[in-house]
Amino acid sequence: PYFVFFPNKKHNHRTYNCSPFHSDYGALIRAISISLPIGYSLLIKDHPHHIRKKPNNDLLKAIMSTDNCHYLSLNTDYFDLIENAVGIFASASCSAIESLMSWKHVIAFGSDPYIFGSNLLAPIHRIDNLEKLPVIINKCISKSVEKDKINAYLFSLISSSIFIL
């Protein structure tokens, strides 16, 4: 069983504006790694727009310092990863919406005004304190996603996004 972390592009302005305290992906990876129960892994797939299509060395260093984290090829299928994951970690990333569409637990660092803003009823687990990670991860493992809440949230998101002439 595994969780997935899809970091934003390196130097992405939304990450620094929406989640300034969660922009050090190496630190996040180490925090997630020590919070995962035995037997669970964290898979990390770099952003598809990653310039030059070379691995992010900062991420690689953090991943190589752990036993339960794995850096995936840029060619790894994004949707297969989501489909088979227990949950998805996101930081100011649109991958959270795609994960909700697949009825997955989404654990979001910081705030993302383009998707969730400060909506406390959004069907995500928001991390504002890394000490809460083990509890939230265990909730994701032990409880199914609330599909009704996700469907209602996605419907309201789509309904409020339609422009009528």
Coordinates of C-alpha atoms in Angstrom, one line a residue, residues 53-117:
K53 CA 13.1 16.2 -17.6
K54 CA 15.9 15.5 -15.2
P55 CA 15.3 14.4 -11.6
N56 CA 15.0 17.1 -8.9
N57 CA 18.2 16.6 -6.9
D58 CA 16.7 18.1 -3.7
L59 CA 13.9 15.6 -3.8
L60 CA 16.3 12.7 -4.6
K61 CA 18.5 13.6 -1.6
A62 CA 15.4 13.5 0.7
I63 CA 14.1 10.3 -0.8
M64 CA 17.4 8.5 -0.6
S65 CA 17.7 9.3 3.1
T66 CA 14.5 7.2 3.7
D67 CA 13.6 3.5 3.4
N68 CA 10.0 3.9 2.5
C69 CA 10.1 6.6 -0.2
H70 CA 10.6 6.0 -3.9
Y71 CA 11.2 8.5 -6.8
L72 CA 9.3 7.5 -9.9
S73 CA 10.1 8.0 -13.5
L74 CA 8.5 10.9 -15.2
N75 CA 7.0 8.3 -17.6
T76 CA 5.1 6.6 -14.8
D77 CA 1.3 6.8 -15.5
Y78 CA -0.2 9.5 -13.3
F79 CA -3.7 8.2 -13.3
D80 CA -2.7 4.6 -12.4
L81 CA -0.8 6.0 -9.5
I82 CA -3.8 7.8 -8.2
E83 CA -6.2 4.9 -8.8
N84 CA -4.1 2.5 -6.7
A85 CA -3.1 4.9 -3.9
V86 CA -4.5 5.1 -0.4
G87 CA -4.2 8.9 -0.5
I88 CA -2.5 11.8 -2.2
F89 CA -0.4 14.5 -0.7
A90 CA -0.6 17.9 -2.4
S91 CA 0.8 21.4 -1.8
A92 CA -0.9 24.2 -3.8
S93 CA -1.4 21.7 -6.6
C94 CA -4.3 21.0 -8.9
S95 CA -3.5 17.2 -8.6
A96 CA -5.8 17.4 -5.5
I97 CA -8.9 17.9 -7.6
E98 CA -8.0 15.0 -9.9
S99 CA -7.5 12.9 -6.9
L100 CA -10.9 13.8 -5.5
M101 CA -12.4 12.8 -8.8
S102 CA -10.9 9.4 -8.3
W103 CA -12.4 9.3 -4.8
K104 CA -9.1 9.4 -3.0
H105 CA -8.1 10.9 0.4
V106 CA -6.4 14.2 -0.2
I107 CA -4.0 15.6 2.3
A108 CA -3.2 19.2 1.5
F109 CA -0.4 21.3 2.9
G110 CA -1.2 24.9 3.4
S111 CA -3.8 26.7 1.4
D112 CA -4.8 26.6 -2.2
P113 CA -7.2 29.4 -3.1
Y114 CA -7.8 28.1 -6.6
I115 CA -9.4 24.9 -5.3
F116 CA -10.2 24.8 -1.6
G117 CA -9.5 28.3 -0.2

